[in-house]
Short mmCIF file of C-alpha atoms and ligand atoms in Angstrom, two decimals:
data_model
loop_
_atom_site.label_atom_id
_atom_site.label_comp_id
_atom_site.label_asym_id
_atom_site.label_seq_id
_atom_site.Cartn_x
_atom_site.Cartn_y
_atom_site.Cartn_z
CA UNK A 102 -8.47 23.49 8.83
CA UNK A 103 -6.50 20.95 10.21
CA UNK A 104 -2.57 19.63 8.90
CA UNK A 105 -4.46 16.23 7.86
CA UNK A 106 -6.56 17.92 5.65
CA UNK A 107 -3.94 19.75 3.73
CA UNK A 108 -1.76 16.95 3.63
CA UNK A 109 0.83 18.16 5.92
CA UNK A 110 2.53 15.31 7.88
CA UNK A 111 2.26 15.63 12.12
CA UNK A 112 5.86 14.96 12.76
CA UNK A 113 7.50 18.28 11.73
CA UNK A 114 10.68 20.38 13.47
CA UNK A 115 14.48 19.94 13.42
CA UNK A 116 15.78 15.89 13.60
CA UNK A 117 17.76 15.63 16.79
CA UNK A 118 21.74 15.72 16.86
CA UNK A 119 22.97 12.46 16.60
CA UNK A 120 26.58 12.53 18.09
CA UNK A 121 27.97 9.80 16.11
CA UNK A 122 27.42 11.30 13.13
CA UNK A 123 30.70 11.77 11.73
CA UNK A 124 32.22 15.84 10.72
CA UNK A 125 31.56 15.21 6.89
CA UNK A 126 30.60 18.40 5.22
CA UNK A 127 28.39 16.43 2.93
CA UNK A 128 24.81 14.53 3.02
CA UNK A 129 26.01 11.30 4.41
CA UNK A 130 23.59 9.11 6.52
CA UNK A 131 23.73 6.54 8.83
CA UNK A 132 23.72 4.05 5.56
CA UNK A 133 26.98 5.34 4.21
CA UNK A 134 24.75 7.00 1.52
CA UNK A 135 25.48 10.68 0.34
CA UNK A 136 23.24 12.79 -0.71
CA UNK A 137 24.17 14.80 -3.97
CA UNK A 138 20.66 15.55 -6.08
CA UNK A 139 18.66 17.93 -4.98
CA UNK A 140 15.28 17.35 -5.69
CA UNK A 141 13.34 21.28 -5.21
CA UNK A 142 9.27 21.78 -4.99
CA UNK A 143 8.52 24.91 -6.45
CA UNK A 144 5.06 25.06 -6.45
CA UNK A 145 1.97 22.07 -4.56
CA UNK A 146 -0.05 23.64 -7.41
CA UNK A 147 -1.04 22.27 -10.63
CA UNK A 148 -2.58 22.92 -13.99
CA UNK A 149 -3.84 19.34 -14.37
CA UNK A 150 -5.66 16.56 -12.04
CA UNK A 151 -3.82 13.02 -13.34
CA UNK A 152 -5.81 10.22 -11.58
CA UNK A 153 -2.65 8.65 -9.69
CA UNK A 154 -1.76 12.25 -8.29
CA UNK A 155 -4.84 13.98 -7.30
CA UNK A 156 -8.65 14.27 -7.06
CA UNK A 157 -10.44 15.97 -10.01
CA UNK A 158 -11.03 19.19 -7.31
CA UNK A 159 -7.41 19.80 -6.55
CA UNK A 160 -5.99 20.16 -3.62
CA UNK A 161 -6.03 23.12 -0.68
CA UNK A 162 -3.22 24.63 -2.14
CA UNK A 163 -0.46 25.88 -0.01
CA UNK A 164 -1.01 29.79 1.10
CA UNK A 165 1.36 32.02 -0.50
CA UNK A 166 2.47 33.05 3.02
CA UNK A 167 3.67 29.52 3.53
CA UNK A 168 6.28 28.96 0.86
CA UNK A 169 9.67 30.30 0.88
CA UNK A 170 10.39 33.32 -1.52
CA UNK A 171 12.95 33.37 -4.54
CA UNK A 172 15.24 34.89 -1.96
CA UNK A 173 14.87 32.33 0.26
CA UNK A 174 15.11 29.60 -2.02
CA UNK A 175 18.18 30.93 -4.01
CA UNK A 176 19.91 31.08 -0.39
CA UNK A 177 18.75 27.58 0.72
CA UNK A 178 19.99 25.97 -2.98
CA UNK A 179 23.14 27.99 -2.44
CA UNK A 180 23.63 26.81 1.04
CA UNK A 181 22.97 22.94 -0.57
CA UNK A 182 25.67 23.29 -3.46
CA UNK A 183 28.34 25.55 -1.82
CA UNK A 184 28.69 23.87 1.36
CA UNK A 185 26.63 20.35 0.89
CA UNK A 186 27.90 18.89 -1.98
CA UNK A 187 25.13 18.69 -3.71
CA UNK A 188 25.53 18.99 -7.56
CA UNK A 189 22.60 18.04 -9.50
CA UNK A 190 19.16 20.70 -8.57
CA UNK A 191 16.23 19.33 -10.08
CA UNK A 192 13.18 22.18 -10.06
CA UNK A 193 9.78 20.15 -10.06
CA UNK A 194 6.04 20.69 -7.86
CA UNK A 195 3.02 20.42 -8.70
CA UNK A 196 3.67 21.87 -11.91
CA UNK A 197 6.82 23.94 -12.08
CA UNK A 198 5.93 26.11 -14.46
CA UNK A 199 3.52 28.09 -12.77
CA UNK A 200 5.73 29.34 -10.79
CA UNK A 201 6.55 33.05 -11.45
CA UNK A 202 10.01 34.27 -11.82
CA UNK A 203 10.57 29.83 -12.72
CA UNK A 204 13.71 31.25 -15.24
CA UNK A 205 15.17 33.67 -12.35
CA UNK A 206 15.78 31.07 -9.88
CA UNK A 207 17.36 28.94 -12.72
CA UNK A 208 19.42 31.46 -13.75
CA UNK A 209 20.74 32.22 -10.20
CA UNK A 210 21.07 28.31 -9.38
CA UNK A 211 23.48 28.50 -12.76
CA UNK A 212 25.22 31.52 -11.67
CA UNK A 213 26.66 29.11 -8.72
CA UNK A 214 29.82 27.43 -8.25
CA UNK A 215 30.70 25.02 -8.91
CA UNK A 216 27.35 25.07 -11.31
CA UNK A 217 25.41 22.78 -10.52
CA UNK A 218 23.43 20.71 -13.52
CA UNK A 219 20.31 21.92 -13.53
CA UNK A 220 17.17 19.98 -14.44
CA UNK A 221 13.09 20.07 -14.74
CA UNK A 222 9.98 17.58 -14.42
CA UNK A 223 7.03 19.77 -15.83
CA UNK A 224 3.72 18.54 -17.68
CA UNK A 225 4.78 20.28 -20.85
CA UNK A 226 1.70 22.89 -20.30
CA UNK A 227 3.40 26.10 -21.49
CA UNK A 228 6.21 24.93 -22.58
CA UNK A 229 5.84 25.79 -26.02
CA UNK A 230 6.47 29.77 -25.09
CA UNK A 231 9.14 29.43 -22.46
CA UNK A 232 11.39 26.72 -23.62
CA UNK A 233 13.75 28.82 -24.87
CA UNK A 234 14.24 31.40 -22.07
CA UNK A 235 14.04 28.09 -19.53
CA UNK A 236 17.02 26.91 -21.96
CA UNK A 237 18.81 30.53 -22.15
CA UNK A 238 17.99 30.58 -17.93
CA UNK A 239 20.70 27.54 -17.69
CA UNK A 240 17.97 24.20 -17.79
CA UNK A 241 20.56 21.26 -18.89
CA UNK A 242 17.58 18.67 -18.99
CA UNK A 243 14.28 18.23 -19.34
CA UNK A 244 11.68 15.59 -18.39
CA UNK A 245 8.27 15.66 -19.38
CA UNK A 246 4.82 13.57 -18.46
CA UNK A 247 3.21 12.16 -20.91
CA UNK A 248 1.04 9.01 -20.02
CA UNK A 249 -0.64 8.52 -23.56
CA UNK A 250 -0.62 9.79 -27.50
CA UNK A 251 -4.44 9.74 -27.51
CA UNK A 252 -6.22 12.84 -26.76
CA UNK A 253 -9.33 10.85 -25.32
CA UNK A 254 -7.19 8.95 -23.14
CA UNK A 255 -5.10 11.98 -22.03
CA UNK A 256 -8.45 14.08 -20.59
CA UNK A 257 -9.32 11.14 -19.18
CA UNK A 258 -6.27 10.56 -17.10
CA UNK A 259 -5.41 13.99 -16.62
CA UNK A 260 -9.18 15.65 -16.31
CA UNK A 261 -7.91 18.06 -18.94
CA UNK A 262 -7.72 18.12 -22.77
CA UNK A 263 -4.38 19.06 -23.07
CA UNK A 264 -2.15 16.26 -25.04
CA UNK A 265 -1.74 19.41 -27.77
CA UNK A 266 -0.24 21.62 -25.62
CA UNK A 267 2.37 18.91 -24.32
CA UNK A 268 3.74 17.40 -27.67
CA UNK A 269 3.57 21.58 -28.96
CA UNK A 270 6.12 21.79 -25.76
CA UNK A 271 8.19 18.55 -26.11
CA UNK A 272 8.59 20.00 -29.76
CA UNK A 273 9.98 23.18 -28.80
CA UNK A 274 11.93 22.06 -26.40
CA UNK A 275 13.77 20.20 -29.09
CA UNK A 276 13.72 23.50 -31.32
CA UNK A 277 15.82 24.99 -28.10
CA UNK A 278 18.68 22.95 -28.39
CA UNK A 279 17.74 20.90 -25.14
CA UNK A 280 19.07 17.41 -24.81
CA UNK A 281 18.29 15.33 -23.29
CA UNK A 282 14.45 15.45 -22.93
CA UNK A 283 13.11 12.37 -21.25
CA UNK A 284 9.79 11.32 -21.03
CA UNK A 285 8.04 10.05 -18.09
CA UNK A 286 4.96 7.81 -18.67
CA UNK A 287 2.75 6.28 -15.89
CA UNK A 288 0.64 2.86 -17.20
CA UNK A 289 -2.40 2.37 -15.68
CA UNK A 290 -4.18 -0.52 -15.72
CA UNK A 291 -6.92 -1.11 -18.89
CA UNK A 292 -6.41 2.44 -19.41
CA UNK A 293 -3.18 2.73 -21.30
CA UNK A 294 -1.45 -0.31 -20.90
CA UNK A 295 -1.60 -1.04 -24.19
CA UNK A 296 0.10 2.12 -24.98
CA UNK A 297 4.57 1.11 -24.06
CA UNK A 298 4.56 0.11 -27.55
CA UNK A 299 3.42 3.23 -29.41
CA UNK A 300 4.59 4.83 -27.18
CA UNK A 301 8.48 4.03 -27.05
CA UNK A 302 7.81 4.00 -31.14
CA UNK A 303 7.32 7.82 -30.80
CA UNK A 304 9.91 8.55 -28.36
CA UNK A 305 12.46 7.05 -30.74
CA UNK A 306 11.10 8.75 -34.15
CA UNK A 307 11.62 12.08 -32.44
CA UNK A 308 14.30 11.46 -30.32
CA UNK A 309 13.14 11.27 -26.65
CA UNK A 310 14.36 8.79 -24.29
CA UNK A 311 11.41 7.21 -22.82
CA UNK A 312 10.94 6.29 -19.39
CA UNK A 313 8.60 4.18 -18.00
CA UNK A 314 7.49 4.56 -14.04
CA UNK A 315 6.24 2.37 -11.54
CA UNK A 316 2.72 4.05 -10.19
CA UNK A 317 3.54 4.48 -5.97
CA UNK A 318 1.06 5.15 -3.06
CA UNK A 319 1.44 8.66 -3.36
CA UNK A 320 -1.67 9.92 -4.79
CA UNK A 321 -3.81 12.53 -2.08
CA UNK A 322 -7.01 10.60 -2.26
CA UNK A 323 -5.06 7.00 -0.63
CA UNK A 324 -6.63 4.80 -4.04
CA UNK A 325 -3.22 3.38 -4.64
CA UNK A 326 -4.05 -0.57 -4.78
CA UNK A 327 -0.68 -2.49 -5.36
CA UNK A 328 -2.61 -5.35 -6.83
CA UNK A 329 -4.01 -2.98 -9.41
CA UNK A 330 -0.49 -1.27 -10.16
CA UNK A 331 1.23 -2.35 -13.80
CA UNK A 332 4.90 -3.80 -12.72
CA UNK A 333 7.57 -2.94 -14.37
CA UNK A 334 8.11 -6.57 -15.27
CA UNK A 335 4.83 -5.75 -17.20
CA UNK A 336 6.26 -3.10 -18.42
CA UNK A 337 8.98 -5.20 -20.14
CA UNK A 338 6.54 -8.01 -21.58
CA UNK A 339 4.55 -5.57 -23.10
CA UNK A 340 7.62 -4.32 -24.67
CA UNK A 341 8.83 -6.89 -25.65
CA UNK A 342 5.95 -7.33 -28.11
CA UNK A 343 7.50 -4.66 -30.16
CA UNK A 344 11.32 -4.35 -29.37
CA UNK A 345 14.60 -6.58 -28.57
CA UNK A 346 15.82 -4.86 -25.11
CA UNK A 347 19.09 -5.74 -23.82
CA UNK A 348 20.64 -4.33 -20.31
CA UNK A 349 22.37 -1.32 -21.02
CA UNK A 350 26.01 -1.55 -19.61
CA UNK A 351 26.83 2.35 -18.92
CA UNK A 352 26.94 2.50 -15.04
CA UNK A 353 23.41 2.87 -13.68
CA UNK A 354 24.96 4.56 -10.42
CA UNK A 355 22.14 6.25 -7.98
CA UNK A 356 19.67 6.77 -11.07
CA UNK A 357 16.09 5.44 -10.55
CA UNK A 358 15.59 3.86 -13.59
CA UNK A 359 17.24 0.74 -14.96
CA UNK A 360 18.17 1.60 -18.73
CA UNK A 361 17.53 -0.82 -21.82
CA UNK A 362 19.00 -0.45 -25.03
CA UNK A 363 16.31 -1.18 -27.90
CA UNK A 364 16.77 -2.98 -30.70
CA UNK A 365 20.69 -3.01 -29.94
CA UNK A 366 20.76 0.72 -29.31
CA UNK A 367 22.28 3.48 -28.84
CA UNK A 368 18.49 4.38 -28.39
CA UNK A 369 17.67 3.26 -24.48
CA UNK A 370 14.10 3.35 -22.67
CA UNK A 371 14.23 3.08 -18.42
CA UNK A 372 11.73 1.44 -16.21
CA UNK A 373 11.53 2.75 -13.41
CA UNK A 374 10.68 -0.25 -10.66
CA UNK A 375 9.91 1.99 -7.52
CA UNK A 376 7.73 -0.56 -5.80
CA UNK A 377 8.75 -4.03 -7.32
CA UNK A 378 12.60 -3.66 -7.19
CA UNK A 379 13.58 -0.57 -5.14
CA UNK A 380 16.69 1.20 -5.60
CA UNK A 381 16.46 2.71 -2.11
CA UNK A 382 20.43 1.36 -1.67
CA UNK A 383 21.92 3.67 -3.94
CA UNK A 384 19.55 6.96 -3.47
CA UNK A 385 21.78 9.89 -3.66
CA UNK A 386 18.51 12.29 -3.18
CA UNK A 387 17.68 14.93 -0.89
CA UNK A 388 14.10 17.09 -0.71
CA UNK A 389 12.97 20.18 -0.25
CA UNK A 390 9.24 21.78 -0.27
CA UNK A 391 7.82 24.37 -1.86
CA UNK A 392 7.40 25.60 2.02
CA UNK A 393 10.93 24.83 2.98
CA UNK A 394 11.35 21.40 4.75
CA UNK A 395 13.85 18.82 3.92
CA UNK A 396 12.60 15.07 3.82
CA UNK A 397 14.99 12.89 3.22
CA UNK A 398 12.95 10.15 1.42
CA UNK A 399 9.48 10.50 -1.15
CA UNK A 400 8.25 8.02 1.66
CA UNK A 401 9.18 10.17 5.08
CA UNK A 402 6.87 10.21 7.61
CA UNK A 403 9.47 13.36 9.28
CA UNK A 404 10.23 16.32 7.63
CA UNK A 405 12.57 18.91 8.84
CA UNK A 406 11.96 22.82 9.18
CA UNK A 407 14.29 24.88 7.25
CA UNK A 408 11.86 27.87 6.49
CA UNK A 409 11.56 28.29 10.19
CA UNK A 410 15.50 28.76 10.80
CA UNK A 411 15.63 30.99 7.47
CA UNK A 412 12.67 33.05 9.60
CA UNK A 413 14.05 33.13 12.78
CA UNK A 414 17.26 34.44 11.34
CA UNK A 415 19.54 31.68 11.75
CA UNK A 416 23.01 31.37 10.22
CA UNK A 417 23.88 29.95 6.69
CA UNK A 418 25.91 27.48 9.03
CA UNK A 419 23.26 26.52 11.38
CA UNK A 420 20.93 25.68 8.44
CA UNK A 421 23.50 23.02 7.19
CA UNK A 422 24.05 21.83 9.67
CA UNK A 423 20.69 20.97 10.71
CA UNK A 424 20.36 19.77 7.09
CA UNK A 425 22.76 17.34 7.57
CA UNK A 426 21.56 16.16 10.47
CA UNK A 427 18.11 15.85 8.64
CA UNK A 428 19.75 13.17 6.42
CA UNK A 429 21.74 11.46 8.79
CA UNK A 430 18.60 9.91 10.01
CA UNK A 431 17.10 8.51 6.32
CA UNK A 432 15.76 5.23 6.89
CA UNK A 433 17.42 2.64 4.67
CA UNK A 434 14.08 1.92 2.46
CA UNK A 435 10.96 3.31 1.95
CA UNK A 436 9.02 0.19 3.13
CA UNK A 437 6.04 -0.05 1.00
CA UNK A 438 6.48 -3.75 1.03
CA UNK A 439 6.44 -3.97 5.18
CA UNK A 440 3.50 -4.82 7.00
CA UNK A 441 3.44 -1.61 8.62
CA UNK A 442 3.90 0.61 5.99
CA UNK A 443 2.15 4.05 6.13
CA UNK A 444 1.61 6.12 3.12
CA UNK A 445 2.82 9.58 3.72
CA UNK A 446 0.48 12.21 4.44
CA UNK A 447 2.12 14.85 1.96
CA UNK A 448 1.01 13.88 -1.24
CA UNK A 449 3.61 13.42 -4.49
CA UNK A 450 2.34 16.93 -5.62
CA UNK A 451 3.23 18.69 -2.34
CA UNK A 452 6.30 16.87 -2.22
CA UNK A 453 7.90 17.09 -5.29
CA UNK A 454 8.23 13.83 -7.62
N1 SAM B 1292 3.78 18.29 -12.66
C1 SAM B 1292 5.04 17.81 -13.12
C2 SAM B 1292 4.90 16.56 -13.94
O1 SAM B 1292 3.83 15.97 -13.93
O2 SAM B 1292 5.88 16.20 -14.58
C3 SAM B 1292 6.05 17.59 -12.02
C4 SAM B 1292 5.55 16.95 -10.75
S1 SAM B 1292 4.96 15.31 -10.92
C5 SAM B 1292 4.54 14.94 -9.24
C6 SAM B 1292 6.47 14.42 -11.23
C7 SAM B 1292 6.33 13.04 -11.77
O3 SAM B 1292 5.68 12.24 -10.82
C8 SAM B 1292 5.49 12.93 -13.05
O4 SAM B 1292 6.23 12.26 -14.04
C9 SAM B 1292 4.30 12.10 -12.63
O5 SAM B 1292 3.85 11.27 -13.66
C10 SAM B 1292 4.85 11.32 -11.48
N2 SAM B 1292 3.84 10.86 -10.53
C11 SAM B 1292 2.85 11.57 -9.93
N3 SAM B 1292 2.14 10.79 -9.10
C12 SAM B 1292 2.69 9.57 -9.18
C13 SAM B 1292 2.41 8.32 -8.54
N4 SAM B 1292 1.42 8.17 -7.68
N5 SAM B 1292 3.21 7.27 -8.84
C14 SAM B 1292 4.23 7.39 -9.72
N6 SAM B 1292 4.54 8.54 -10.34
C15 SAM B 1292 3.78 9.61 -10.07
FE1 SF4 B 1293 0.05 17.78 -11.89
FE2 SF4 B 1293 2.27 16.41 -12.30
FE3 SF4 B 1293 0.46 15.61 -10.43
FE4 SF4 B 1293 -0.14 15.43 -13.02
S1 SF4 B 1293 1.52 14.34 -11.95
S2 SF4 B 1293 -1.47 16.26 -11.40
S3 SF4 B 1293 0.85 17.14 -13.87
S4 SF4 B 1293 1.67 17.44 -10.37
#
């Protein structure tokens, strides 16, 4: 089988040492830009097929072989907050979840100092039974997908009749004293477009801040069709139908979604505008794969090695520093607007979204 086929981008290795970058501990790159959220890939596997992510057959998973172990992710995440400056871990896939021994490596990354807030972006499948222990483990946040309130709709876009299982989840993640939970909703075009409205009504009867995301050319099978993609100013008409929204004024800072208080607040909802007004300017993220390589952007068409260093036996020092040179090098924007843009052959599942 070859890397195309498993979605496993050609340019892979170490980023060469650039000698003017400067002797900052941290993930600075060339952009002034440092990188403090660590975004982690637990698992490429998945429990459901949403249209925008992946086919209706899956994916050639990753072999076990491939991925790092807890061990080797607790040292790479220690290696990140202890001597990177990184602060915020977010644990996401594929579907988090099903990855075994998911509440050990939380409770390790909370062990850490200075502890790091710890976050997760699952589907809500299981959730109902391990919200608690993922809340007892050291989880500070929670965001969970939900693209629609009707069943119908939901096997539709996801292949599987699940909707159930995820508000039985969102509803006992409540019950374990998380806060906040956010949830993430894709629109897709005369499928549930029609749905921001019920949608944000049910995120504010029970509490969730609702957020609304941009659909990007990430999916494995390439049908991405910007033409066919609902904006985010969309997002806001539609909206608008059903709420007064005025800017929120807290500091946005590097966070992807722009934040609207409804109906005078304190309840907000976010859009996130990936594609139509980019935020790549004030990106504080950094990535790593379920098999241990660091790209510095959702968009990269590079990736650098780190599970071949841990492997080889390299030094907790060598691995940040070839880290930070993997950052140095982030390209100021992720281009999906330029003529030449390519969409990256790792798809959003293998990444990590
Ligand atoms: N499986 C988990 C989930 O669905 O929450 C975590 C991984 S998933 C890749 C993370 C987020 O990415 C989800 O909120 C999902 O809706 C979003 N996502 C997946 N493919 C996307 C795409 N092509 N464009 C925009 N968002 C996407
Ligand atoms: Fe799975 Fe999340 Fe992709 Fe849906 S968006 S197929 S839940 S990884």
């Amino acid at each position: 089988m070859t890397a195309t086929e498993l979605g496993l981008p050609a340019v892979r290795g170490a980023a060469p040492r650039d000698p003017a970058r400067p002797a900052d501990p941290r993930l600075v790159d060339s952009f002034g830009r440092v990188a403090t959220d660590l975004r982690i890939s637990l698992t490429d596997r998945c429990n459901l097929r949403c249209s925008y992510c992946m086919p209706a057959e899956g994916l050639d998973w990753m072999p076990r072989a491939e991925q790092l172990t807890d061990d080797e992710l607790i040292r790479l995440i220690t290696i990140a907050v202890r001597d990177l400056g990184v602060h915020e871990l977010r644990f996401t896939g594929g579907e988090p979840l099903l990855r075994r021994g998911l509440e050990h490596l939380i409770a390790a990354a909370a062990a850490l100092e200075p502890r790091p807030d710890i976050s997760l972006t699952t589907n809500g499948i299981g959730l109902a039974r391990r919200a608690e222990a993922l809340a007892a483990a050291g989880v500070n946040r929670l965001n969970v997908s939900m693209d629609t309130l009707r069943p119908d709709r939901f096997a539709t876009i996801t292949r599987r009749d699940r909707l159930a299982d995820v508000l039985d989840g969102l509803a006992a993640a409540r019950a374990a004293g998380l806060d906040p939970i956010k949830i993430n909703t894709v629109l897709l075009r005369n499928v549930n477009d029609d749905e921001a409205v019920p949608l944000l009504r049910f995120a504010l009867e029970h509490g969730y801040e609702l957020r609304f995301i941009e659909q990007m050319p990430l999916d494995a099978q390439h049908g991405w069709e910007r033409s066919e993609m609902v904006t985010a100013g969309e997002v806001m008409e539609r909206l608008r139908e059903g709420f007064t929204l005025t800017p929120d004024p807290a500091e946005r800072g590097g966070a992807p979604a722009e934040r609207w208080l409804v109906d005078g607040g304190p309840a907000r909802v976010g859009v996130i505008a990936s594609v139509t007004r980019p935020f790549c300017g004030a990106c504080d993220r950094t990535r790593l794969t379920a098999d241990g390589q660091i790209r510095s952007c959702l968009f990269a068409r590079t990736e650098t090695d780190l599970r071949a260093l841990l492997r080889g036996g390299a030094a907790d020092a060598e691995i940040a520093e070839t880290w930070r040179h993997a950052m140095w090098g982030k390209l100021a924007g992720h281009g999906i607007d330029d003529p030449d843009f390519l969409q990256p052959d790792r798809p959003m599942s293998a990444i990590g979204g």
